[in-house]
GROMACS .gro file of C-alpha atoms in nm:
model
  406
    1MET     CA    1  -3.728  21.936  -5.458
    2GLN     CA    2  -3.595  21.906  -5.811
    3ILE     CA    3  -3.478  21.546  -5.779
    4PRO     CA    4  -3.828  21.387  -5.779
    5LEU     CA    5  -3.914  21.585  -6.094
    6GLN     CA    6  -3.622  21.444  -6.290
    7ASN     CA    7  -3.752  21.087  -6.317
    8PRO     CA    8  -4.091  21.175  -6.470
    9ILE     CA    9  -3.925  21.411  -6.716
   10ARG     CA   10  -3.663  21.151  -6.807
   11SER     CA   11  -3.935  20.890  -6.845
   12ARG     CA   12  -4.138  21.116  -7.071
   13ILE     CA   13  -3.833  21.190  -7.289
   14SER     CA   14  -3.762  20.818  -7.315
   15THR     CA   15  -4.121  20.742  -7.417
   16ILE     CA   16  -4.118  21.010  -7.686
   17HIS     CA   17  -3.782  20.876  -7.805
   18VAL     CA   18  -3.923  20.523  -7.845
   19TRP     CA   19  -4.235  20.625  -8.035
   20VAL     CA   20  -4.073  20.884  -8.262
   21CYS     CA   21  -3.771  20.671  -8.353
   22THR     CA   22  -3.982  20.359  -8.405
   23ALA     CA   23  -4.205  20.546  -8.648
   24LEU     CA   24  -3.923  20.716  -8.839
   25ILE     CA   25  -3.706  20.404  -8.867
   26GLY     CA   26  -4.007  20.198  -8.969
   27LEU     CA   27  -4.093  20.449  -9.243
   28LEU     CA   28  -3.732  20.453  -9.362
   29SER     CA   29  -3.698  20.075  -9.363
   30ALA     CA   30  -4.019  20.027  -9.560
   31ASP     CA   31  -3.927  20.303  -9.809
   32VAL     CA   32  -4.268  20.461  -9.750
   33VAL     CA   33  -4.182  20.818  -9.849
   34MET     CA   34  -3.974  20.714 -10.149
   35GLY     CA   35  -4.245  20.478 -10.270
   36MET     CA   36  -4.519  20.738 -10.236
   37PHE     CA   37  -4.306  21.003 -10.407
   38ASN     CA   38  -4.220  20.775 -10.701
   39ALA     CA   39  -4.586  20.679 -10.737
   40GLY     CA   40  -4.697  21.042 -10.739
   41LEU     CA   41  -4.889  21.008 -10.413
   42SER     CA   42  -4.680  21.256 -10.213
   43PRO     CA   43  -4.483  21.572 -10.301
   44LEU     CA   44  -4.237  21.517 -10.015
   45LYS     CA   45  -3.893  21.446 -10.158
   46PRO     CA   46  -3.729  21.134 -10.008
   47ILE     CA   47  -3.396  21.307  -9.942
   48LEU     CA   48  -3.569  21.576  -9.733
   49PHE     CA   49  -3.748  21.313  -9.526
   50THR     CA   50  -3.426  21.115  -9.485
   51LEU     CA   51  -3.239  21.421  -9.357
   52PHE     CA   52  -3.527  21.506  -9.123
   53ALA     CA   53  -3.544  21.150  -8.990
   54VAL     CA   54  -3.167  21.133  -8.938
   55LEU     CA   55  -3.159  21.467  -8.758
   56VAL     CA   56  -3.451  21.378  -8.530
   57THR     CA   57  -3.332  21.027  -8.444
   58ILE     CA   58  -2.975  21.135  -8.369
   59THR     CA   59  -3.090  21.433  -8.160
   60SER     CA   60  -3.337  21.215  -7.971
   61SER     CA   61  -3.066  20.956  -7.909
   62LEU     CA   62  -2.826  21.216  -7.771
   63LEU     CA   63  -3.096  21.328  -7.527
   64ASN     CA   64  -3.129  20.968  -7.406
   65LYS     CA   65  -2.766  20.910  -7.306
   66PRO     CA   66  -2.637  20.674  -7.577
   67ARG     CA   67  -2.354  20.436  -7.490
   68PHE     CA   68  -2.082  20.336  -7.732
   69ALA     CA   69  -2.099  19.980  -7.868
   70PRO     CA   70  -1.779  19.830  -8.016
   71ALA     CA   71  -1.997  19.635  -8.262
   72VAL     CA   72  -2.035  19.954  -8.466
   73PHE     CA   73  -1.686  19.897  -8.608
   74LEU     CA   74  -1.795  19.569  -8.764
   75VAL     CA   75  -2.117  19.719  -8.899
   76LEU     CA   76  -1.955  20.036  -9.035
   77LEU     CA   77  -1.642  19.889  -9.192
   78LEU     CA   78  -1.772  19.777  -9.533
   79PRO     CA   79  -2.006  20.078  -9.582
   80LEU     CA   80  -1.721  20.319  -9.503
   81VAL     CA   81  -1.493  20.144  -9.751
   82ARG     CA   82  -1.760  20.170 -10.021
   83VAL     CA   83  -1.825  20.538  -9.944
   84PHE     CA   84  -1.451  20.615  -9.957
   85ASP     CA   85  -1.419  20.430 -10.286
   86ALA     CA   86  -1.720  20.605 -10.442
   87ILE     CA   87  -1.663  20.960 -10.319
   88VAL     CA   88  -1.287  20.993 -10.274
   89LEU     CA   89  -1.128  20.746 -10.515
   90LYS     CA   90  -1.403  20.778 -10.780
   91ARG     CA   91  -1.282  20.467 -10.966
   92ALA     CA   92  -1.620  20.375 -11.118
   93GLU     CA   93  -1.681  20.492 -11.473
   94PHE     CA   94  -2.043  20.509 -11.581
   95THR     CA   95  -2.304  20.773 -11.656
   96TYR     CA   96  -2.477  20.786 -11.320
   97ALA     CA   97  -2.168  20.781 -11.095
   98GLY     CA   98  -2.282  21.104 -10.926
   99GLN     CA   99  -2.609  20.943 -10.822
  100THR     CA  100  -2.416  20.653 -10.672
  101GLU     CA  101  -2.214  20.895 -10.461
  102MET     CA  102  -2.536  21.049 -10.327
  103ASP     CA  103  -2.679  20.703 -10.256
  104MET     CA  104  -2.364  20.610 -10.064
  105MET     CA  105  -2.388  20.926  -9.854
  106ARG     CA  106  -2.755  20.859  -9.786
  107MET     CA  107  -2.666  20.506  -9.680
  108ILE     CA  108  -2.396  20.610  -9.437
  109ILE     CA  109  -2.597  20.881  -9.261
  110VAL     CA  110  -2.895  20.647  -9.225
  111LEU     CA  111  -2.667  20.380  -9.082
  112ILE     CA  112  -2.515  20.624  -8.835
  113ALA     CA  113  -2.866  20.726  -8.725
  114PHE     CA  114  -2.964  20.362  -8.672
  115LEU     CA  115  -2.650  20.295  -8.469
  116ALA     CA  116  -2.714  20.606  -8.259
  117VAL     CA  117  -3.066  20.488  -8.177
  118LEU     CA  118  -2.947  20.135  -8.098
  119ALA     CA  119  -2.689  20.282  -7.860
  120THR     CA  120  -2.966  20.401  -7.627
  121ASP     CA  121  -3.124  20.188  -7.355
  122LYS     CA  122  -3.442  20.141  -7.560
  123GLY     CA  123  -3.256  20.079  -7.886
  124LEU     CA  124  -3.345  19.713  -7.933
  125LYS     CA  125  -3.708  19.783  -7.839
  126ILE     CA  126  -3.716  20.049  -8.111
  127ALA     CA  127  -3.560  19.807  -8.361
  128LEU     CA  128  -3.831  19.551  -8.287
  129GLY     CA  129  -4.109  19.808  -8.322
  130ALA     CA  130  -3.964  19.938  -8.649
  131ALA     CA  131  -3.935  19.583  -8.785
  132ILE     CA  132  -4.299  19.507  -8.705
  133LEU     CA  133  -4.412  19.837  -8.855
  134SER     CA  134  -4.209  19.771  -9.171
  135ILE     CA  135  -4.374  19.432  -9.226
  136PHE     CA  136  -4.726  19.572  -9.195
  137LEU     CA  137  -4.649  19.880  -9.406
  138THR     CA  138  -4.492  19.676  -9.685
  139THR     CA  139  -4.767  19.415  -9.704
  140GLY     CA  140  -5.033  19.684  -9.672
  141SER     CA  141  -4.885  19.881  -9.962
  142GLU     CA  142  -4.879  19.569 -10.180
  143ILE     CA  143  -5.246  19.501 -10.107
  144PHE     CA  144  -5.318  19.868 -10.180
  145GLU     CA  145  -5.144  19.825 -10.515
  146MET     CA  146  -5.320  19.497 -10.594
  147LEU     CA  147  -5.656  19.667 -10.540
  148GLY     CA  148  -5.563  19.922 -10.805
  149PHE     CA  149  -5.529  20.230 -10.587
  150ALA     CA  150  -5.165  20.293 -10.683
  151LYS     CA  151  -4.886  20.164 -10.903
  152PHE     CA  152  -4.553  20.109 -10.731
  153THR     CA  153  -4.402  19.814 -10.915
  154ALA     CA  154  -4.134  19.825 -11.182
  155ILE     CA  155  -4.242  19.485 -11.321
  156PRO     CA  156  -4.602  19.450 -11.447
  157GLY     CA  157  -4.789  19.157 -11.297
  158ARG     CA  158  -4.585  19.149 -10.976
  159PHE     CA  159  -4.672  19.379 -10.684
  160ALA     CA  160  -4.395  19.563 -10.503
  161GLY     CA  161  -4.556  19.813 -10.268
  162PHE     CA  162  -4.346  20.101 -10.143
  163ASN     CA  163  -4.020  19.921 -10.227
  164GLY     CA  164  -4.078  19.976 -10.598
  165HIS     CA  165  -3.924  19.648 -10.715
  166PRO     CA  166  -4.087  19.311 -10.633
  167ASN     CA  167  -3.751  19.153 -10.546
  168PHE     CA  168  -3.711  19.368 -10.234
  169PRO     CA  169  -4.025  19.305 -10.021
  170PRO     CA  170  -3.943  18.934  -9.963
  171ILE     CA  171  -3.595  19.032  -9.846
  172LEU     CA  172  -3.738  19.297  -9.614
  173MET     CA  173  -3.998  19.054  -9.474
  174CYS     CA  174  -3.740  18.788  -9.389
  175GLU     CA  175  -3.493  19.034  -9.236
  176MET     CA  176  -3.760  19.199  -9.024
  177LEU     CA  177  -3.891  18.859  -8.916
  178GLY     CA  178  -3.536  18.773  -8.812
  179ILE     CA  179  -3.535  19.078  -8.587
  180ALA     CA  180  -3.873  18.981  -8.442
  181PHE     CA  181  -3.765  18.621  -8.376
  182ALA     CA  182  -3.452  18.748  -8.199
  183LEU     CA  183  -3.618  19.013  -7.981
  184CYS     CA  184  -3.981  18.912  -7.933
  185GLN     CA  185  -4.077  18.623  -7.704
  186ASN     CA  186  -4.446  18.644  -7.794
  187PHE     CA  187  -4.508  18.345  -8.022
  188ARG     CA  188  -4.857  18.460  -8.117
  189LEU     CA  189  -4.737  18.797  -8.234
  190ASN     CA  190  -4.457  18.635  -8.431
  191PHE     CA  191  -4.704  18.395  -8.590
  192LEU     CA  192  -4.917  18.692  -8.698
  193LEU     CA  193  -4.605  18.848  -8.850
  194ILE     CA  194  -4.532  18.523  -9.037
  195VAL     CA  195  -4.882  18.519  -9.186
  196THR     CA  196  -4.853  18.886  -9.283
  197ALA     CA  197  -4.513  18.822  -9.440
  198TYR     CA  198  -4.652  18.533  -9.645
  199VAL     CA  199  -4.916  18.765  -9.788
  200GLY     CA  200  -4.649  19.020  -9.876
  201VAL     CA  201  -4.413  18.765 -10.032
  202GLY     CA  202  -4.697  18.597 -10.221
  203LEU     CA  203  -4.801  18.922 -10.389
  204THR     CA  204  -4.448  18.966 -10.528
  205TYR     CA  205  -4.442  18.612 -10.677
  206GLY     CA  206  -4.088  18.593 -10.539
  207ARG     CA  207  -3.940  18.245 -10.569
  208SER     CA  208  -3.630  18.279 -10.353
  209GLY     CA  209  -3.826  18.487 -10.102
  210PHE     CA  210  -4.086  18.214 -10.065
  211VAL     CA  211  -3.819  17.950 -10.007
  212VAL     CA  212  -3.630  18.153  -9.747
  213LEU     CA  213  -3.948  18.257  -9.566
  214THR     CA  214  -4.071  17.897  -9.554
  215LEU     CA  215  -3.742  17.768  -9.414
  216MET     CA  216  -3.728  18.041  -9.150
  217SER     CA  217  -4.089  18.029  -9.037
  218GLY     CA  218  -4.109  17.649  -9.055
  219LEU     CA  219  -3.810  17.601  -8.828
  220TYR     CA  220  -3.927  17.872  -8.589
  221ILE     CA  221  -4.271  17.714  -8.559
  222LEU     CA  222  -4.124  17.366  -8.506
  223MET     CA  223  -3.897  17.497  -8.230
  224ASN     CA  224  -4.195  17.651  -8.049
  225ALA     CA  225  -4.472  17.406  -8.143
  226ARG     CA  226  -4.467  17.201  -7.825
  227ARG     CA  227  -4.534  17.502  -7.601
  228ASN     CA  228  -4.804  17.642  -7.830
  229MET     CA  229  -4.979  17.331  -7.964
  230ASN     CA  230  -5.339  17.435  -7.892
  231PHE     CA  231  -5.284  17.777  -8.049
  232LEU     CA  232  -5.126  17.619  -8.357
  233ILE     CA  233  -5.416  17.375  -8.405
  234VAL     CA  234  -5.662  17.665  -8.409
  235CYS     CA  235  -5.438  17.866  -8.644
  236VAL     CA  236  -5.398  17.577  -8.888
  237ALA     CA  237  -5.774  17.532  -8.902
  238ILE     CA  238  -5.814  17.901  -8.986
  239THR     CA  239  -5.516  17.960  -9.214
  240ILE     CA  240  -5.554  17.660  -9.447
  241PRO     CA  241  -5.883  17.790  -9.598
  242LEU     CA  242  -5.742  18.142  -9.608
  243ALA     CA  243  -5.429  18.014  -9.781
  244GLY     CA  244  -5.647  17.846 -10.042
  245ILE     CA  245  -5.828  18.172 -10.105
  246GLY     CA  246  -5.497  18.356 -10.127
  247VAL     CA  247  -5.358  18.113 -10.384
  248ALA     CA  248  -5.673  18.149 -10.591
  249VAL     CA  249  -5.638  18.528 -10.583
  250LEU     CA  250  -5.274  18.510 -10.686
  251GLN     CA  251  -5.353  18.272 -10.971
  252SER     CA  252  -5.631  18.501 -11.090
  253GLN     CA  253  -5.385  18.791 -11.099
  254THR     CA  254  -5.164  18.604 -11.346
  255GLN     CA  255  -5.436  18.638 -11.611
  256LYS     CA  256  -5.611  18.950 -11.735
  257GLY     CA  257  -5.900  18.854 -11.958
  258ILE     CA  258  -5.771  18.589 -12.198
  259ILE     CA  259  -5.407  18.703 -12.171
  260LYS     CA  260  -5.175  18.523 -11.931
  261ASN     CA  261  -4.860  18.671 -11.784
  262LYS     CA  262  -4.606  18.395 -11.849
  263ASP     CA  263  -4.358  18.521 -11.589
  264THR     CA  264  -4.603  18.523 -11.299
  265THR     CA  265  -4.768  18.200 -11.417
  266ASP     CA  266  -4.432  18.020 -11.420
  267ARG     CA  267  -4.347  18.164 -11.081
  268MET     CA  268  -4.675  18.040 -10.933
  269ASP     CA  269  -4.622  17.693 -11.081
  270ALA     CA  270  -4.268  17.681 -10.945
  271ILE     CA  271  -4.380  17.778 -10.594
  272LEU     CA  272  -4.693  17.561 -10.574
  273ASN     CA  273  -4.538  17.252 -10.734
  274LEU     CA  274  -4.187  17.294 -10.591
  275ASP     CA  275  -4.055  17.277 -10.946
  276PHE     CA  276  -3.684  17.345 -10.891
  277ASP     CA  277  -3.620  17.386 -11.263
  278LYS     CA  278  -3.864  17.676 -11.269
  279LEU     CA  279  -3.729  17.808 -10.939
  280LYS     CA  280  -3.402  17.863 -11.123
  281SER     CA  281  -3.357  18.160 -11.354
  282PRO     CA  282  -3.160  18.106 -11.677
  283GLU     CA  283  -3.140  18.482 -11.728
  284ARG     CA  284  -2.973  18.531 -11.391
  285ALA     CA  285  -2.728  18.249 -11.462
  286LYS     CA  286  -2.619  18.432 -11.777
  287ASP     CA  287  -2.590  18.761 -11.586
  288VAL     CA  288  -2.365  18.596 -11.327
  289GLY     CA  289  -2.153  18.446 -11.604
  290ASP     CA  290  -2.107  18.783 -11.772
  291ALA     CA  291  -2.013  18.945 -11.441
  292MET     CA  292  -1.761  18.671 -11.360
  293GLU     CA  293  -1.591  18.727 -11.694
  294ALA     CA  294  -1.545  19.090 -11.593
  295VAL     CA  295  -1.421  18.988 -11.248
  296PHE     CA  296  -1.144  18.769 -11.389
  297LYS     CA  297  -1.021  19.060 -11.600
  298ARG     CA  298  -0.964  19.272 -11.289
  299PRO     CA  299  -0.984  19.036 -10.991
  300PHE     CA  300  -0.778  19.222 -10.732
  301LEU     CA  301  -0.893  19.586 -10.742
  302GLY     CA  302  -1.229  19.565 -10.916
  303TYR     CA  303  -1.397  19.843 -11.114
  304GLY     CA  304  -1.523  20.075 -10.840
  305THR     CA  305  -1.834  20.108 -10.625
  306GLY     CA  306  -2.152  20.133 -10.829
  307VAL     CA  307  -2.054  19.937 -11.138
  308SER     CA  308  -2.256  19.640 -11.020
  309GLY     CA  309  -2.600  19.737 -11.139
  310ALA     CA  310  -2.480  20.007 -11.376
  311ARG     CA  311  -2.260  19.799 -11.607
  312TRP     CA  312  -2.336  19.446 -11.488
  313ALA     CA  313  -2.626  19.279 -11.309
  314PRO     CA  314  -2.490  18.968 -11.136
  315HIS     CA  315  -2.779  18.925 -10.889
  316ASN     CA  316  -2.521  18.784 -10.651
  317GLU     CA  317  -2.372  18.985 -10.366
  318TYR     CA  318  -2.041  18.799 -10.363
  319VAL     CA  319  -1.985  18.866 -10.733
  320SER     CA  320  -2.122  19.220 -10.694
  321LEU     CA  321  -1.874  19.313 -10.419
  322TRP     CA  322  -1.592  19.140 -10.606
  323LEU     CA  323  -1.673  19.346 -10.916
  324GLU     CA  324  -1.673  19.671 -10.722
  325LEU     CA  325  -1.397  19.636 -10.463
  326GLY     CA  326  -1.193  19.345 -10.593
  327PHE     CA  327  -1.074  19.053 -10.385
  328PRO     CA  328  -1.017  19.264 -10.066
  329GLY     CA  329  -1.382  19.375 -10.080
  330LEU     CA  330  -1.498  19.015 -10.119
  331VAL     CA  331  -1.287  18.908  -9.820
  332LEU     CA  332  -1.427  19.194  -9.612
  333PHE     CA  333  -1.785  19.105  -9.705
  334VAL     CA  334  -1.745  18.732  -9.637
  335GLY     CA  335  -1.541  18.799  -9.323
  336THR     CA  336  -1.820  19.008  -9.173
  337TYR     CA  337  -2.063  18.719  -9.204
  338VAL     CA  338  -1.808  18.469  -9.070
  339ILE     CA  339  -1.761  18.684  -8.760
  340LEU     CA  340  -2.138  18.713  -8.709
  341ILE     CA  341  -2.189  18.338  -8.749
  342MET     CA  342  -1.906  18.248  -8.511
  343ARG     CA  343  -2.032  18.493  -8.251
  344SER     CA  344  -2.386  18.355  -8.282
  345ILE     CA  345  -2.256  18.001  -8.227
  346MET     CA  346  -2.052  18.113  -7.925
  347THR     CA  347  -2.359  18.281  -7.770
  348GLY     CA  348  -2.590  17.982  -7.811
  349GLY     CA  349  -2.751  18.077  -8.141
  350LYS     CA  350  -2.844  18.439  -8.064
  351ALA     CA  351  -2.978  18.622  -8.368
  352GLY     CA  352  -2.952  18.298  -8.564
  353PHE     CA  353  -3.268  18.354  -8.767
  354LEU     CA  354  -3.165  18.713  -8.838
  355ILE     CA  355  -2.821  18.611  -8.964
  356PHE     CA  356  -2.980  18.338  -9.177
  357ALA     CA  357  -3.221  18.591  -9.329
  358MET     CA  358  -2.934  18.822  -9.424
  359LEU     CA  359  -2.712  18.540  -9.548
  360ALA     CA  360  -2.978  18.349  -9.743
  361PHE     CA  361  -3.025  18.625 -10.001
  362THR     CA  362  -2.655  18.681 -10.073
  363PRO     CA  363  -2.649  18.435 -10.369
  364ALA     CA  364  -2.950  18.605 -10.532
  365GLY     CA  365  -2.926  18.963 -10.410
  366GLN     CA  366  -2.792  19.285 -10.555
  367GLY     CA  367  -2.804  19.639 -10.420
  368ARG     CA  368  -2.946  19.512 -10.092
  369ILE     CA  369  -2.656  19.613  -9.869
  370GLU     CA  370  -2.733  19.983  -9.907
  371THR     CA  371  -3.106  19.958  -9.834
  372PRO     CA  372  -3.238  20.087  -9.499
  373HIS     CA  373  -3.396  19.754  -9.403
  374PHE     CA  374  -3.064  19.571  -9.446
  375LEU     CA  375  -2.880  19.841  -9.250
  376LEU     CA  376  -3.132  19.800  -8.967
  377ALA     CA  377  -3.096  19.421  -8.976
  378MET     CA  378  -2.715  19.428  -8.970
  379SER     CA  379  -2.703  19.692  -8.696
  380THR     CA  380  -2.951  19.502  -8.481
  381ALA     CA  381  -2.761  19.176  -8.524
  382GLY     CA  382  -2.440  19.347  -8.414
  383LEU     CA  383  -2.600  19.492  -8.099
  384ILE     CA  384  -2.767  19.162  -8.007
  385LEU     CA  385  -2.444  18.967  -8.041
  386TRP     CA  386  -2.224  19.226  -7.867
  387PRO     CA  387  -2.449  19.381  -7.599
  388THR     CA  388  -2.167  19.535  -7.396
  389ARG     CA  389  -2.163  19.911  -7.437
  390TYR     CA  390  -1.954  20.190  -7.289
  391LYS     CA  391  -2.047  20.528  -7.154
  392ILE     CA  392  -1.808  20.808  -7.248
  393VAL     CA  393  -1.722  21.015  -6.941
  394LEU     CA  394  -1.538  21.346  -6.989
  395ASN     CA  395  -1.397  21.403  -6.641
  396ASN     CA  396  -1.125  21.278  -6.410
  397SER     CA  397  -1.290  20.940  -6.358
  398PRO     CA  398  -1.202  20.644  -6.585
  399SER     CA  399  -1.275  20.733  -6.946
  400THR     CA  400  -1.506  20.441  -7.011
  401THR     CA  401  -1.741  20.248  -6.793
  402PRO     CA  402  -1.862  19.913  -6.925
  403VAL     CA  403  -2.236  19.867  -6.927
  404HIS     CA  404  -2.386  19.524  -6.981
  405THR     CA  405  -2.728  19.518  -7.143
  406PRO     CA  406  -2.945  19.212  -7.194
   0.00000   0.00000   0.00000
């Protein structure tokens, strides 16, 4: 009599698991609680929410029979090295080294929670739902800020939403779109996500973000255009006027009264006119040069995790990792991407858009690899490319049973 009752109960637990984990991971990835706390809109401290979310997601995952995925070794390797360097070796010397240690611990527990969720049968479904939620939350918070209801941004004139800095929403949008392109077969939903992402990227006036988003979405649309031609014709007829209105709104935001914001004005000109000279940043070139000078002074061991951003600002993840962990750290970082790319090629291009989204920002990124949205993107890519998982059995039967998941 008890056997028939088990399936409905198991199904109900699985449903709760999907909805709860999707919501919590989406909120974490979009930095909702942190953004609201920093803006004075919520008294809830981000660390308390993070601990709550980690506890709930891991507990929920354990109740849904997670299976071990060997891909976790690839995903965890670099973060564990950085945590060990920051907390155990303590090589970095700067004022806020203690804060860096806390950030590293936050990063690793969030990553473990993500990997635990992805180890369940509904893990990839949750990742897709969280990615979609993150896109809408981020763009929505930027619109909320543009309308004057809150102030999230660290740079006047450019809207950032919950992320706090306008350089991060474009990265989040592209990474989350990469997850959607890899896991969602619904072209119309993906097209809606592309439009939403363009709104979010536009409000940040992000140059590199606009370029990466255009390359990703343009190729995706071309690859699916033949099967969705009628839908695309209708969408083009609707979106062109809306795009014109959006550009006009963005241009109006570059000027307050008779005063123009030169930074946002130049960014708009660079994007609209494809002015590659303006797409470049002389300030960032100097920052990279300064960081490289430091690298050559200590090329093998580096200066310790956290110095990139505290003592230098290279805006380049290769230089950033080289500064912190030396040449071995650079090899580990590059090697991770090489393995992902080779595996994607061997599996017929699986997660190709997602890998491109993560890789495209490496020359212009800094501090991204410890953000929740990047951790979600990297974890999801690993599970898509290596779907084989193993169930741990603690009895006299074979210790592991391979389980193949689509």
